[in-house]
mmCIF file of C-alpha atoms and ligand atoms in Angstrom:
data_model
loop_
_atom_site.group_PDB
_atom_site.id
_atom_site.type_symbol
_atom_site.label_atom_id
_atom_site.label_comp_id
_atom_site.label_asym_id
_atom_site.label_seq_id
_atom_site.Cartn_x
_atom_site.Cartn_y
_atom_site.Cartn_z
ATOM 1 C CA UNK T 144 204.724 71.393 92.602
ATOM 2 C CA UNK T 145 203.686 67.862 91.397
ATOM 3 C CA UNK T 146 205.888 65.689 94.097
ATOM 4 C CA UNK T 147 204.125 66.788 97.067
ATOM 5 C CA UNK T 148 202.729 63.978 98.756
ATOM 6 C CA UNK T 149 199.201 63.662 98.744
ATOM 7 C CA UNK T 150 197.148 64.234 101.668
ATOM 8 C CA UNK T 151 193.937 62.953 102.970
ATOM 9 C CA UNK T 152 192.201 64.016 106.243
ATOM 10 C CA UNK T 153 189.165 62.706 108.344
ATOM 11 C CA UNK T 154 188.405 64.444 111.044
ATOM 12 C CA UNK T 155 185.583 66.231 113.117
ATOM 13 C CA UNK T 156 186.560 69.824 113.748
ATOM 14 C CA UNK T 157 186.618 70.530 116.766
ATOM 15 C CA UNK T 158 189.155 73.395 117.926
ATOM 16 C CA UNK T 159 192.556 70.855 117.822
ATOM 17 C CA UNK T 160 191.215 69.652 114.580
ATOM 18 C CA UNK T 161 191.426 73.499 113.314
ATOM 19 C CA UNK T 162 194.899 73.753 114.104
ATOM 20 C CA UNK T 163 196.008 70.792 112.547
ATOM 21 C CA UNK T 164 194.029 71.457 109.119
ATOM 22 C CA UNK T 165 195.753 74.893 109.263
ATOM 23 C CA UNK T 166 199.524 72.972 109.619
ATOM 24 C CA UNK T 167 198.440 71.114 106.965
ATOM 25 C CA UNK T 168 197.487 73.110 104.446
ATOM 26 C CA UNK T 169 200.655 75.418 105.188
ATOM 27 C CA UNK T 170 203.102 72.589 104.755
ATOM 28 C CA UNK T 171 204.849 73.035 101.683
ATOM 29 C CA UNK T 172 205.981 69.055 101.137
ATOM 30 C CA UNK T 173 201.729 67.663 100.830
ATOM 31 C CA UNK T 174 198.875 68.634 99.115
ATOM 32 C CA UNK T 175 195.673 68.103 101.151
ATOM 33 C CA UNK T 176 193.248 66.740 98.847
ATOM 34 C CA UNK T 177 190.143 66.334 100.768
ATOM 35 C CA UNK T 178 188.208 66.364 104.370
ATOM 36 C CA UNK T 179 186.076 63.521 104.814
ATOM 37 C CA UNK T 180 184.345 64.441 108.083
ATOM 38 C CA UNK T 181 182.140 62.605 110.803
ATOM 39 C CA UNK T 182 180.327 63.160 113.798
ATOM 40 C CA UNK T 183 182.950 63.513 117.403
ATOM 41 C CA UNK T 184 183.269 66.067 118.887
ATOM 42 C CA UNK T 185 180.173 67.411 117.766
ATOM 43 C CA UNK T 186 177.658 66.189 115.219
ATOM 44 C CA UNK T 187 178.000 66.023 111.737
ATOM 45 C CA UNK T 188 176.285 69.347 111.033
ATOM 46 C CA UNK T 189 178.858 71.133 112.615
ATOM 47 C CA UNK T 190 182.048 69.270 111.975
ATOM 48 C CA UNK T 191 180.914 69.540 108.097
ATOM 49 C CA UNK T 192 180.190 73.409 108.290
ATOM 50 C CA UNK T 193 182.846 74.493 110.158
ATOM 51 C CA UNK T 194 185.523 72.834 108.005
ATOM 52 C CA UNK T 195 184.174 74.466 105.361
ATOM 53 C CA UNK T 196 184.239 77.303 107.183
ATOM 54 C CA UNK T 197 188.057 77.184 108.049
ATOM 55 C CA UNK T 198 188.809 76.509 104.359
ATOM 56 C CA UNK T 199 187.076 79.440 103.811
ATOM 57 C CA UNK T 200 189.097 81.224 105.930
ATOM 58 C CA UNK T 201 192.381 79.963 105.154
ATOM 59 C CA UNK T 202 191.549 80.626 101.359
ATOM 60 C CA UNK T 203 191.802 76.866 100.598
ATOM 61 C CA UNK T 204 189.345 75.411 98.242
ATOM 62 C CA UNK T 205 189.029 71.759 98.818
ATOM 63 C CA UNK T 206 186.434 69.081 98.667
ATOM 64 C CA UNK T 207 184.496 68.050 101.622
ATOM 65 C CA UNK T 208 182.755 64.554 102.318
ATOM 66 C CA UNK T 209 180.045 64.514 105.307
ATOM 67 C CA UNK T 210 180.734 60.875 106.150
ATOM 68 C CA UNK T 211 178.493 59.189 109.422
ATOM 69 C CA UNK T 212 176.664 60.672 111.576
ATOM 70 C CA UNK T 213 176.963 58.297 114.280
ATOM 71 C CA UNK T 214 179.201 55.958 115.846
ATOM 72 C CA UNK T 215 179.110 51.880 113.934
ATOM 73 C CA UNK T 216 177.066 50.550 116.739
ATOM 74 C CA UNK T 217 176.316 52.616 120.103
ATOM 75 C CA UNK T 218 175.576 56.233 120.375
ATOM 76 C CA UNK T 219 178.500 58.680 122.171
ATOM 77 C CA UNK T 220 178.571 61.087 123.890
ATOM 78 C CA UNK T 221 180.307 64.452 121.832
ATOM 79 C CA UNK T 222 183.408 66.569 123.291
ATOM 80 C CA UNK T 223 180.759 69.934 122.831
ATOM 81 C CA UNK T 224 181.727 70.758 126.956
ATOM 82 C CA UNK T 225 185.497 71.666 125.423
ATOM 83 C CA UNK T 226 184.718 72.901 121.863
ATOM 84 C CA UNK T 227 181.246 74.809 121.904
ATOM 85 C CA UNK T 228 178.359 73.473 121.219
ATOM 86 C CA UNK T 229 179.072 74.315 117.315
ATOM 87 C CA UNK T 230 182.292 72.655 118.052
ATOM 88 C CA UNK T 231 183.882 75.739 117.198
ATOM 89 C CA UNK T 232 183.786 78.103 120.322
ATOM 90 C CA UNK T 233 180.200 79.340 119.335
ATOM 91 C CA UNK T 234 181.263 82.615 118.101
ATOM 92 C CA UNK T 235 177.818 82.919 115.659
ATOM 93 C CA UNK T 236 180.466 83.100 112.982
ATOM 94 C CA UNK T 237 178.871 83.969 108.911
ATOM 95 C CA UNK T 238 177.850 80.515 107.291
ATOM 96 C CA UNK T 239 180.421 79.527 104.392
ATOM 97 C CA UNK T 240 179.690 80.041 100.970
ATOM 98 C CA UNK T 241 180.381 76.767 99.905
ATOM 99 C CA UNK T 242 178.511 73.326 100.218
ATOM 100 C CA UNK T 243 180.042 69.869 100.924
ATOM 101 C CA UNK T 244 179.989 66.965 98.326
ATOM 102 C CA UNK T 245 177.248 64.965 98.098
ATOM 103 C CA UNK T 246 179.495 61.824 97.824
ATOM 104 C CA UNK T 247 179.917 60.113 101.024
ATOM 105 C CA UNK T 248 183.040 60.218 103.265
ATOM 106 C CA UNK T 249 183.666 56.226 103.135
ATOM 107 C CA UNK T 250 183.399 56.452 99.733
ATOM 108 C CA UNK T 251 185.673 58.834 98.757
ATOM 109 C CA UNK T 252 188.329 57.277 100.587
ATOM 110 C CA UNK T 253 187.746 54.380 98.302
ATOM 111 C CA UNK T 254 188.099 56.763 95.465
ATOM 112 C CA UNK T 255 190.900 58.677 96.396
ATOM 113 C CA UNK T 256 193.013 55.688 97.530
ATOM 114 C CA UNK T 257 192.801 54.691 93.697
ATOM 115 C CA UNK T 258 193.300 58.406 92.298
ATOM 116 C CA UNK T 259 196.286 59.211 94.599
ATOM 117 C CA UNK T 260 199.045 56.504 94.581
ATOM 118 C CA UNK T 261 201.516 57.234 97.763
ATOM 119 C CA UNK T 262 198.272 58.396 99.745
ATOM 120 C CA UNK T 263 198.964 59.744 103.511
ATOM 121 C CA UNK T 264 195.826 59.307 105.627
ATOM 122 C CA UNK T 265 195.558 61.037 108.828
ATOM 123 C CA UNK T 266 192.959 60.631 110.853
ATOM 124 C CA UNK T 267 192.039 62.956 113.796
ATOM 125 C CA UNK T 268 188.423 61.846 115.109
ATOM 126 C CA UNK T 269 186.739 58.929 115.511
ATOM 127 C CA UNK T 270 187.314 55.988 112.988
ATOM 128 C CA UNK T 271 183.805 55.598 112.139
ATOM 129 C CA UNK T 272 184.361 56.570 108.053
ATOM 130 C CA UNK T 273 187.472 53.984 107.910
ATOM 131 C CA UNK T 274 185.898 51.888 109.442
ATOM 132 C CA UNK T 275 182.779 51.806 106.748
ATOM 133 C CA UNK T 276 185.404 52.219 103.628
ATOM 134 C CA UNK T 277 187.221 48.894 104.838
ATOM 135 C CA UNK T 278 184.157 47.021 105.571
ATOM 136 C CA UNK T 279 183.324 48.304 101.470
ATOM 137 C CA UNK T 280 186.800 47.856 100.636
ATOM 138 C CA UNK T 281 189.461 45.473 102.428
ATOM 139 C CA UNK T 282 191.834 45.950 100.028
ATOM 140 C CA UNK T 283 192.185 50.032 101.124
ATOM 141 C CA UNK T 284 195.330 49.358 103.120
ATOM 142 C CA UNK T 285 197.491 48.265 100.136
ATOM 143 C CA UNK T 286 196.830 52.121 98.444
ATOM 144 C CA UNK T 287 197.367 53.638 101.589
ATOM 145 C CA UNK T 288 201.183 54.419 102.004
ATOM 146 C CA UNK T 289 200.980 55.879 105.491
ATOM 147 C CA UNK T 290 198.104 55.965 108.226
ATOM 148 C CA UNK T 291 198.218 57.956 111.011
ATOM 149 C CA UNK T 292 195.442 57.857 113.824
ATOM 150 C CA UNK T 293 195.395 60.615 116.579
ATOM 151 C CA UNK T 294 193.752 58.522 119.563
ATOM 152 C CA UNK T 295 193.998 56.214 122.318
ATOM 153 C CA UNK T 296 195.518 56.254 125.431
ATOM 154 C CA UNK T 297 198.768 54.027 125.557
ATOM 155 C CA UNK T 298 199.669 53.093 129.358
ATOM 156 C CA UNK T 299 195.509 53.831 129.867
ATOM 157 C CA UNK T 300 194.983 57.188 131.333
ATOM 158 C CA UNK T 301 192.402 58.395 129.355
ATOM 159 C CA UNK T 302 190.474 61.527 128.597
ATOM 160 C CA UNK T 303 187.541 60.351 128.467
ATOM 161 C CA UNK T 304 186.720 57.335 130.801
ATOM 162 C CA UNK T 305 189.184 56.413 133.343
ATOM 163 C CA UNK T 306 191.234 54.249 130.556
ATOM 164 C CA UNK T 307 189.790 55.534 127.461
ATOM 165 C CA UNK T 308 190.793 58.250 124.888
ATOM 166 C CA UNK T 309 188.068 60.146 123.404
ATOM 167 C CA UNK T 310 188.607 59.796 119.445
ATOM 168 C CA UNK T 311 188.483 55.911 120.220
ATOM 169 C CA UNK T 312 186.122 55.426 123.167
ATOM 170 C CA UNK T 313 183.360 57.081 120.444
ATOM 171 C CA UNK T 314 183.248 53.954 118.430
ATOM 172 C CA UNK T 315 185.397 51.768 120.106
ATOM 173 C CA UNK T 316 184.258 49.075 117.134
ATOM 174 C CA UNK T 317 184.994 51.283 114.337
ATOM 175 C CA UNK T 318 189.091 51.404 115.903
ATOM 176 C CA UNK T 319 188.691 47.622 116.167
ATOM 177 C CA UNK T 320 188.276 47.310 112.477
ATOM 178 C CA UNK T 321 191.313 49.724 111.896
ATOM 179 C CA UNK T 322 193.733 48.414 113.960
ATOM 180 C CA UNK T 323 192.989 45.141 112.987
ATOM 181 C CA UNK T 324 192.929 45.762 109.253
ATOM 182 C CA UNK T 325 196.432 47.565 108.463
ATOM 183 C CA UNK T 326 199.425 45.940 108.876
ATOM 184 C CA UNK T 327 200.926 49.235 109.864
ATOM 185 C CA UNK T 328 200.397 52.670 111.526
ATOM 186 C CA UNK T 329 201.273 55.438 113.236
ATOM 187 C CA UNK T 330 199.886 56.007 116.762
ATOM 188 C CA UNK T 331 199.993 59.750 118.391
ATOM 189 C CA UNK T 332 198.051 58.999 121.626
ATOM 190 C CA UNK T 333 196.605 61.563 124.560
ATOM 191 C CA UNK T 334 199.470 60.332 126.973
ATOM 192 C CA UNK T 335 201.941 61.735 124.308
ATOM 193 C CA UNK T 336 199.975 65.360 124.138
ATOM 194 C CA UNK T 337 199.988 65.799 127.449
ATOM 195 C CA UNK T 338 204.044 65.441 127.212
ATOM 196 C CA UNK T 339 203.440 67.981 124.814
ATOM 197 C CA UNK T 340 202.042 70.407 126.167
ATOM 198 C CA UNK T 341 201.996 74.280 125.163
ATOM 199 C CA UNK T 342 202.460 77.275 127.681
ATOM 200 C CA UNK T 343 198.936 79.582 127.631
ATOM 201 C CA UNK T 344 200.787 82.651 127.665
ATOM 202 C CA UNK T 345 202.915 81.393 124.567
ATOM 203 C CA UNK T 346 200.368 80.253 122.519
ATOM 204 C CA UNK T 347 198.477 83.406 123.187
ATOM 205 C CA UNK T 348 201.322 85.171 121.300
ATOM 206 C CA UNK T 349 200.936 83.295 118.561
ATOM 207 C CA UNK T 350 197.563 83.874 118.177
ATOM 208 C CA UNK T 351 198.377 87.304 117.872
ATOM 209 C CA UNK T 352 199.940 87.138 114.456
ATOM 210 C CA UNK T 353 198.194 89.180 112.095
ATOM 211 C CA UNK T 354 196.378 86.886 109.334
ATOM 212 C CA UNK T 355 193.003 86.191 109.169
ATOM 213 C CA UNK T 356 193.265 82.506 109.965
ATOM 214 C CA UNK T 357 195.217 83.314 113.428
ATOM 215 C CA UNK T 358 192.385 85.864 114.132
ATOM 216 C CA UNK T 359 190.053 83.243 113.771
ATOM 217 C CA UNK T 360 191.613 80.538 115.848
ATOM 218 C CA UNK T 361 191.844 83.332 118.394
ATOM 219 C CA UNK T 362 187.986 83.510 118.567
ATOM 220 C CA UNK T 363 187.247 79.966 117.966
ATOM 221 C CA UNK T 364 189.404 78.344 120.331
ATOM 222 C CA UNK T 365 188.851 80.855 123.606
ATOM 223 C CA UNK T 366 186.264 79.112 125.188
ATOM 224 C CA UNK T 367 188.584 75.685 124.843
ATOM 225 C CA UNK T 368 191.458 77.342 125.694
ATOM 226 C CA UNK T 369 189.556 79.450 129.075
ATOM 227 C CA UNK T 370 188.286 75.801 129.857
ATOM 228 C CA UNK T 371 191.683 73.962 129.664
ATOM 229 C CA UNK T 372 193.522 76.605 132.125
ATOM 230 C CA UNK T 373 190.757 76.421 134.567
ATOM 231 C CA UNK T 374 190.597 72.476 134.243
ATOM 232 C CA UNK T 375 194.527 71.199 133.456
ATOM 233 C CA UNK T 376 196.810 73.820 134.204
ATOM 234 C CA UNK T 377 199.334 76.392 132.679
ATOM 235 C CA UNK T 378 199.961 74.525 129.547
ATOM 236 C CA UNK T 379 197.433 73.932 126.668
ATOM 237 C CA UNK T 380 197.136 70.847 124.695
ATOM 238 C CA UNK T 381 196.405 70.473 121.061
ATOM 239 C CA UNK T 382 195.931 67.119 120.493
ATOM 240 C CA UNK T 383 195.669 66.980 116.488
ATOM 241 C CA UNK T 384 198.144 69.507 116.217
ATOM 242 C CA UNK T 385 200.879 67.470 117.330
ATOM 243 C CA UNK T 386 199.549 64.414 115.432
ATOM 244 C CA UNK T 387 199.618 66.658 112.727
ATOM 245 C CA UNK T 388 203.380 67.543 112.981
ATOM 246 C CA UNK T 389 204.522 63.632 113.220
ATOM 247 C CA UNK T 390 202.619 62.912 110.006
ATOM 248 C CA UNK T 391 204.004 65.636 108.261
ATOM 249 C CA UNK T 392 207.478 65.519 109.894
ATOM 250 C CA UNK T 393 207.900 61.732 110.941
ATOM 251 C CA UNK T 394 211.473 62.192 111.146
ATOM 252 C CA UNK T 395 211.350 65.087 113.952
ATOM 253 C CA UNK T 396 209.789 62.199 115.995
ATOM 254 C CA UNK T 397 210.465 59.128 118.106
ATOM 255 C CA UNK T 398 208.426 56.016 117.778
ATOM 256 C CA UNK T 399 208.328 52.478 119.396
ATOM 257 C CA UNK T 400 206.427 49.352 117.533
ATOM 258 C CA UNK T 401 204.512 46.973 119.072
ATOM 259 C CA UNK T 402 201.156 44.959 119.272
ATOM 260 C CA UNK T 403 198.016 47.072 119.909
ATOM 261 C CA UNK T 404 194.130 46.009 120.421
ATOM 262 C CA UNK T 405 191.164 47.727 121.081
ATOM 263 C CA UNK T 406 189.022 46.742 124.044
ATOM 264 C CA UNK T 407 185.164 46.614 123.020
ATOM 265 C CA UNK T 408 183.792 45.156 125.695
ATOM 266 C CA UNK T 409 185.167 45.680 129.408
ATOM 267 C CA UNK T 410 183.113 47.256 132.704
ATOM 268 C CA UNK T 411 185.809 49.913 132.907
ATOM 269 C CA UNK T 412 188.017 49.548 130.234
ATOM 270 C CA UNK T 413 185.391 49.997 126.824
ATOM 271 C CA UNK T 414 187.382 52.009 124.338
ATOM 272 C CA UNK T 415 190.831 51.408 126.231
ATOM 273 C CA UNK T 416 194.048 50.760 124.096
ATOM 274 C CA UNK T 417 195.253 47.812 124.992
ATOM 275 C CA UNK T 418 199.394 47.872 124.111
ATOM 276 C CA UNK T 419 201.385 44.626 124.182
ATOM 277 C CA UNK T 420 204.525 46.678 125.334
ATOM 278 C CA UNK T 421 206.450 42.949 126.449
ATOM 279 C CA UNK T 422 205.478 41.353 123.530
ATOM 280 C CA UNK T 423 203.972 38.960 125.394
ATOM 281 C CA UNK T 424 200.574 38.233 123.168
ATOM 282 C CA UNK T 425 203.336 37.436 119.686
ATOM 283 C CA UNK T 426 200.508 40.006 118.082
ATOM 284 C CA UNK T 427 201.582 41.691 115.279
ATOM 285 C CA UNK T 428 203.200 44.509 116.127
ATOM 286 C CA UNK T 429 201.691 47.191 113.603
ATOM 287 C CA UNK T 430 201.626 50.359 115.751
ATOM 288 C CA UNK T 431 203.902 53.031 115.774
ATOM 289 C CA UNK T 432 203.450 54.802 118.589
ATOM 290 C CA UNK T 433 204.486 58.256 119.204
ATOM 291 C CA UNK T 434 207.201 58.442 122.096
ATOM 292 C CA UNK T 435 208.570 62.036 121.231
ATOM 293 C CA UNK T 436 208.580 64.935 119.223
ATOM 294 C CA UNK T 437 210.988 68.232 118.671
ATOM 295 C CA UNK T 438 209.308 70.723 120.248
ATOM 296 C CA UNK T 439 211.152 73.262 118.342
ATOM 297 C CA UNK T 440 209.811 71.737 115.203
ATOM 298 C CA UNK T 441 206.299 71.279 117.061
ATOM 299 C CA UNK T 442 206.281 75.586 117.521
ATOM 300 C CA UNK T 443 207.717 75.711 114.106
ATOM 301 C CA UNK T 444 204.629 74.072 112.423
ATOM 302 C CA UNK T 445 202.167 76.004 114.761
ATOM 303 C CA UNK T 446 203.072 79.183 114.429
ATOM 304 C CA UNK T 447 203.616 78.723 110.334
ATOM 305 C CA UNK T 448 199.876 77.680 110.171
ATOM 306 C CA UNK T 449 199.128 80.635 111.779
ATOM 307 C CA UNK T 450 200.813 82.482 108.795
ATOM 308 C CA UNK T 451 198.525 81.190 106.164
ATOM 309 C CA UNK T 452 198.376 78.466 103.665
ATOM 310 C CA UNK T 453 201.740 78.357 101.212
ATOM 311 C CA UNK T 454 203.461 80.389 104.041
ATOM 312 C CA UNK T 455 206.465 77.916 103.215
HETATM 313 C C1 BDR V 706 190.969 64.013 120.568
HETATM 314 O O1 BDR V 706 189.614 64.129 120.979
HETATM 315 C C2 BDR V 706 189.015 65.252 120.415
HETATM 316 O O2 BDR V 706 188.234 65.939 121.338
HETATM 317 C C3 BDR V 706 190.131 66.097 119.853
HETATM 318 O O3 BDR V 706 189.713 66.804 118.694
HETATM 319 C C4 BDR V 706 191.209 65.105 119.540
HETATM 320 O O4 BDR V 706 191.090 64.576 118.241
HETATM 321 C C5 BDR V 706 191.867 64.085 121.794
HETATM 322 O O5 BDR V 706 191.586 63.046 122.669
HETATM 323 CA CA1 CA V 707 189.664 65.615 116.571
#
């Protein structure tokens, strides 16, 4: 199919991140054309080999760009408490067969912006690789049709700090230099996952379906999943997966517009997402920020990742 809109991905797998990359490569309307990957949730090591690992799995063969290691300015601290210390669950899974590129993430942004006219970027870990590619390029936005960033935390109840949202509070800069830099984009923000959250027992059946990419989620995510009953309750919450769904299915969604910035400095507000929701500042309003999305359509796109890429 040649119409399929062309997909881009940077993100730092991490067990969410798996789920989305599955939805993606399932959905029958893109065609996921790389994985430029940084250091989050756990360093770049790992987030490189284990989404070469789930391509492996899913029988998807797609480039992959290790992109930077650490945040633009100050070190972070990684998410490895919630995904393994691997980032995937530490099951000692086999190594994948295949290697990553040796071109670098920022880079092949650049490149693929050119290569790919009507280019969706969605971006699902810290913005550390954007970051570098518009600092190499400002004119990336204009070949970028749509950007969509999974982060921040949009009336400041974080997941990270008090006010902070993990993706962002890692390099609080390199968000600084995204918002700032396209003149629009689409926000899916922690406050909006935890609205979206998924029953335990339900997604447990899911993870039952017999494929070899739902057996492997099953194993890789446990530990998370163990973790977020004992810490947050009956439901689970799968961040990139839903930011997944609204940039595949924008139209299943609700959104609001308005004026966000990214606080860099701050004693207890570093990494906060500051939204202008009065218009008060006469910013620019370039966000689009998630207010709501089918949950029908949510299970739908789950549970047809679990099927396998091309499952329709
Ligand atoms: C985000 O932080 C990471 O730990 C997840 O992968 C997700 O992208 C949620 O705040
Ligand atoms: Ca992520």
């Amino acid at each position: 199919m040649t119409d399929r809109i062309p997909l881009l991905i940077d993100t730092d797998p991490g067990v969410d991140d798996a789920w989305a990359l599955l939805m993606a490569f399932a959905c029958e309307r893109h065609r996921v054309i790389g994985l430029t990957l940084s250091a989050g949730n756990v360093g770049l090591e790992h987030t490189v080999r284990n989404a070469l690992k789930l391509c492996e799995v899913a029988g998807v063969e797609l480039p992959v760009f290790p992109g930077s290691a650490t945040p633009l300015v100050f070190a972070a601290e990684d998410a490895a408490h919630v995904h393994g210390r691997d980032g995937f669950g530490d099951t000692g899974y086999l190594l994948p067969s295949r290697s990553a590129e040796a071109e670098h993430a920022a880079l092949a942004m650049i490149r693929l912006s050119h290569a790919h006219p009507g280019l969706l970027l969605v971006c699902l870990g810290p913005l550390t690789n954007l970051a570098l590619a518009l600092r190499l390029d400002p004119t990336l936005p204009s070949r970028i049709a749509r950007l969509l960033v999974m982060g921040g935390a949009v009336t400041g109840q974080g997941n990270t700090s008090v006010s902070a949202e993990f993706n962002i509070a890692f390099d609080p800069e390199a968000a600084h230099i995204v918002f700032e830099a396209f003149p629009a984009f689409d926000l899916v923000d922690w406050e909006a996952v935890l609205r979206h959250g998924l029953p335990h027992r339900e997604v447990e059946h899911w993870l039952a379906t017999p494929s070899a990419p739902a057996a492997f989620y099953r194993a890789i995510s446990r530990r998370s999943r163990e973790w977020s009953e004992d810490r947050r309750g009956e439901h689970w919450h799968c961040a990139d997966g839903l930011a997944m769904a609204a940039a595949l299915e924008p139209d299943s969604a609700d959104w609001a517009r308005h004026a966000v910035a990214i606080e860099t400095g701050g004693r207890w507000t570093r990494g906060a997402t500051v939204v202008d929701w009065a218009d008060r500042s006469g910013g620019p309003a370039r966000a689009r920020i998630l207010r709501g999305f089918d949950p029908v359509r949510l299970r739908h796109r789950l549970r047809q990742a679990l099927a396998g890429a091309g499952a329709g």
